[in-house]
Coordinates of C-alpha atoms and ligand atoms in Angstrom, one line a residue:
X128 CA 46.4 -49.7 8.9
X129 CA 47.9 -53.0 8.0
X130 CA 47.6 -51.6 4.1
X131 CA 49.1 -48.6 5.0
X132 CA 52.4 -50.4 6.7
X133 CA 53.0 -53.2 4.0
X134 CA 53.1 -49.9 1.8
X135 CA 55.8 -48.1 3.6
X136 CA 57.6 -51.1 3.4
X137 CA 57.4 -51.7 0.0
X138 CA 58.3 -48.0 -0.6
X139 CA 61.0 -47.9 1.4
X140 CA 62.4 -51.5 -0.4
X141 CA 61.9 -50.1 -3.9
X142 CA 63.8 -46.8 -3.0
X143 CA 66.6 -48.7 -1.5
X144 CA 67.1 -51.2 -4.6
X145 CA 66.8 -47.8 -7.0
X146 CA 69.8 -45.9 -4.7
X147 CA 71.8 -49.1 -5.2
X148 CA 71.0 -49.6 -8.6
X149 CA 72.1 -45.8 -9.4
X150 CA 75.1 -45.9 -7.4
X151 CA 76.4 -49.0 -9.2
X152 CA 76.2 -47.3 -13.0
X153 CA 77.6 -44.0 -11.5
X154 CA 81.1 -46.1 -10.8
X155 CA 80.6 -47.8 -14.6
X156 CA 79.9 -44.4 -16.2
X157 CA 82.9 -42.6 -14.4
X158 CA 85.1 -45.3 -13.1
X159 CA 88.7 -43.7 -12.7
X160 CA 87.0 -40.3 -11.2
X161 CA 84.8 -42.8 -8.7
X162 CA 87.6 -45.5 -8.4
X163 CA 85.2 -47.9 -9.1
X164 CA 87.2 -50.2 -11.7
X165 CA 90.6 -49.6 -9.6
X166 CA 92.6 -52.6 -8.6
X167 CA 94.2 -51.8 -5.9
X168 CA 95.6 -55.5 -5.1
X169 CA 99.4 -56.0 -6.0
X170 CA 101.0 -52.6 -5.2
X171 CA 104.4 -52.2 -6.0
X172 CA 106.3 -49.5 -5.0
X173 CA 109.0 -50.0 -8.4
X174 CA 105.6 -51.2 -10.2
X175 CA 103.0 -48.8 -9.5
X176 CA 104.1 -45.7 -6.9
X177 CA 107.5 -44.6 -9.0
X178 CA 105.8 -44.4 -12.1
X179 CA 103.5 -42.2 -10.6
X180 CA 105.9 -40.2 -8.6
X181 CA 108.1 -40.1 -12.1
X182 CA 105.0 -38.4 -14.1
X183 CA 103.8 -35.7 -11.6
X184 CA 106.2 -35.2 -8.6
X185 CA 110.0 -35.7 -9.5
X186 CA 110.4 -32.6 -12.3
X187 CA 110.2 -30.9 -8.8
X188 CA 111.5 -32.9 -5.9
X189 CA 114.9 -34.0 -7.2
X190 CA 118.4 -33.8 -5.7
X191 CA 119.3 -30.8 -8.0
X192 CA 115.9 -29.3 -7.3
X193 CA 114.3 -29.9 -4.2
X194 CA 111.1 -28.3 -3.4
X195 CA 110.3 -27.7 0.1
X196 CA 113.1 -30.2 1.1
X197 CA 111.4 -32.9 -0.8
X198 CA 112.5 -35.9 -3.2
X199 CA 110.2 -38.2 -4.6
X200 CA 112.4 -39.9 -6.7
X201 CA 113.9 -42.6 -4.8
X202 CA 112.3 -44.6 -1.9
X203 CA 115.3 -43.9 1.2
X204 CA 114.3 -40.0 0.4
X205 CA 110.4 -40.2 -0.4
X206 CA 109.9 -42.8 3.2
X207 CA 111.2 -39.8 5.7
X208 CA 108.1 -37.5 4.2
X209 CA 105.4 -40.6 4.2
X210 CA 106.5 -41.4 7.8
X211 CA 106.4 -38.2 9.1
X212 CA 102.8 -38.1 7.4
X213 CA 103.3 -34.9 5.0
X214 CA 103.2 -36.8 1.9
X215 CA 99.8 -38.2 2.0
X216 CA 98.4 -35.3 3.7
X217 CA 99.6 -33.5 0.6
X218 CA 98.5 -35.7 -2.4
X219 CA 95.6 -36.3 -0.5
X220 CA 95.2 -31.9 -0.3
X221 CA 94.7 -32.6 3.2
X222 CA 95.2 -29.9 6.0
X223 CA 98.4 -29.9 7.7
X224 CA 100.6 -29.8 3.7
X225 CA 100.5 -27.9 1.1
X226 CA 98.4 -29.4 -1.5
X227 CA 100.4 -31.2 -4.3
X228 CA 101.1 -31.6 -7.1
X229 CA 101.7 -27.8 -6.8
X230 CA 98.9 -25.1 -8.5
X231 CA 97.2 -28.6 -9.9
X232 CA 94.2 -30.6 -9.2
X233 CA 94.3 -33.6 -7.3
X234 CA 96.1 -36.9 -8.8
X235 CA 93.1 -38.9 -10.5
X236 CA 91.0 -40.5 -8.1
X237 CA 92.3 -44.1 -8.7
X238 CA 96.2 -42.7 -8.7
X239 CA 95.5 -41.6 -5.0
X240 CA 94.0 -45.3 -3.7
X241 CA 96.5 -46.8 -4.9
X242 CA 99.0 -44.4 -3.0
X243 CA 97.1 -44.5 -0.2
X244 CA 96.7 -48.4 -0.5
X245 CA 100.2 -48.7 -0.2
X246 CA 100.7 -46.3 2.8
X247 CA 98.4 -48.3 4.5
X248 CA 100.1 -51.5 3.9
X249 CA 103.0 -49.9 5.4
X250 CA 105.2 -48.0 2.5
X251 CA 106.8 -51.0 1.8
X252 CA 109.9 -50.7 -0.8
X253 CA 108.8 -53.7 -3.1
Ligands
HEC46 C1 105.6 -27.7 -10.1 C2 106.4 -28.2 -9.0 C3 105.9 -29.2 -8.1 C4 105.3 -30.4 -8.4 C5 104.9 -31.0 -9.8 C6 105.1 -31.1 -7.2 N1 105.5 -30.3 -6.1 FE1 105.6 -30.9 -4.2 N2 106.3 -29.0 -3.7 C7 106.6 -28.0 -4.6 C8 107.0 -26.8 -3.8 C9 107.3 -25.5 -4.4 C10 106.9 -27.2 -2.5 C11 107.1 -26.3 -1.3 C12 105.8 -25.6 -0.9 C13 105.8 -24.7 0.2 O1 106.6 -25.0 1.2 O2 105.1 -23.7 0.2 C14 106.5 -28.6 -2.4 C15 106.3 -29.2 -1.2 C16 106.0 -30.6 -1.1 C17 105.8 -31.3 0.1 C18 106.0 -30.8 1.5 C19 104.6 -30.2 1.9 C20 104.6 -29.6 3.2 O3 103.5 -29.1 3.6 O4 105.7 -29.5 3.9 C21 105.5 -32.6 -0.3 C22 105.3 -33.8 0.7 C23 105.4 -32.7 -1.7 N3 105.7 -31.4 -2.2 C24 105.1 -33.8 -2.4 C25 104.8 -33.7 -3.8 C26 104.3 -34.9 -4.5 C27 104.0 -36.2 -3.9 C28 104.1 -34.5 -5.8 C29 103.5 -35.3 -6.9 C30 102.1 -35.8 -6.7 C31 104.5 -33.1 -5.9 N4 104.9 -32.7 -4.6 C32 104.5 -32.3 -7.1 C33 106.6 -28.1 -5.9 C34 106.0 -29.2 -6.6

């Protein structure tokens, strides 16, 4: 009975430490699709949200073109949408938006924690 239980146990350990072990090289093998390598520390809005912004949003939410209302491509336009919650909800293809950037996949996984990092911290213009 004893055998038996010490078994289980050991079982149970090994499949634990395998799960973890597996997890960990699935963020090396793919580590902007998992975010596993993204650094996240030090966001910037001038450093690291404009340039993002700049490559997939702004073609489309300028002053001379402004889809849905929208401009991305300064902060005293770009705040009224994050406060008002519709601009994560959307990168994020959350309900409640339409899912952007338009007719395309998701920003990379990494792209979108670092947004979302800095929402969190309070869309701070830094
Ligand atoms: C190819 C053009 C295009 C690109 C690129 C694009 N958008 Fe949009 N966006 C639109 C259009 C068109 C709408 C209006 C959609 C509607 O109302 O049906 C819109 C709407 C929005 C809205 C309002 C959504 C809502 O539900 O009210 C937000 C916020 C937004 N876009 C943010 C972004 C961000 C952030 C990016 C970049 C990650 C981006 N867009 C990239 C065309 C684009």
């Amino acid at each position: 009975m004893s055998y038996i239980s010490l078994k289980t146990i050991l079982f149970l350990l090994l499949t634990l430490t395998v799960t973890a072990c597996y997890y960990d090289s699935e963020e090396e093998l793919y580590p902007g699709t998992w975010g596993g390598n993204c650094d996240t520390a030090n966001i910037t809005f001038s450093g690291t949200i404009q340039p993002i912004l700049a490559s997939n949003c702004n073609s489309c939410h300028n002053a001379s073109m402004a889809n849905g209302g929208v401009i991305t491509d300064n902060y005293n336009s770009l705040i009224v949408h994050v406060n008002r919650g519709v601009f994560g909800k959307a990168v994020n293809h959350q309900l409640g938006a339409v899912p952007m950037p338009q007719n395309s996949p998701k920003l990379p996984q990494c792209e979108l924690l670092k947004i979302n990092a800095w929402i969190n911290a309070g869309a701070p213009n830094n």
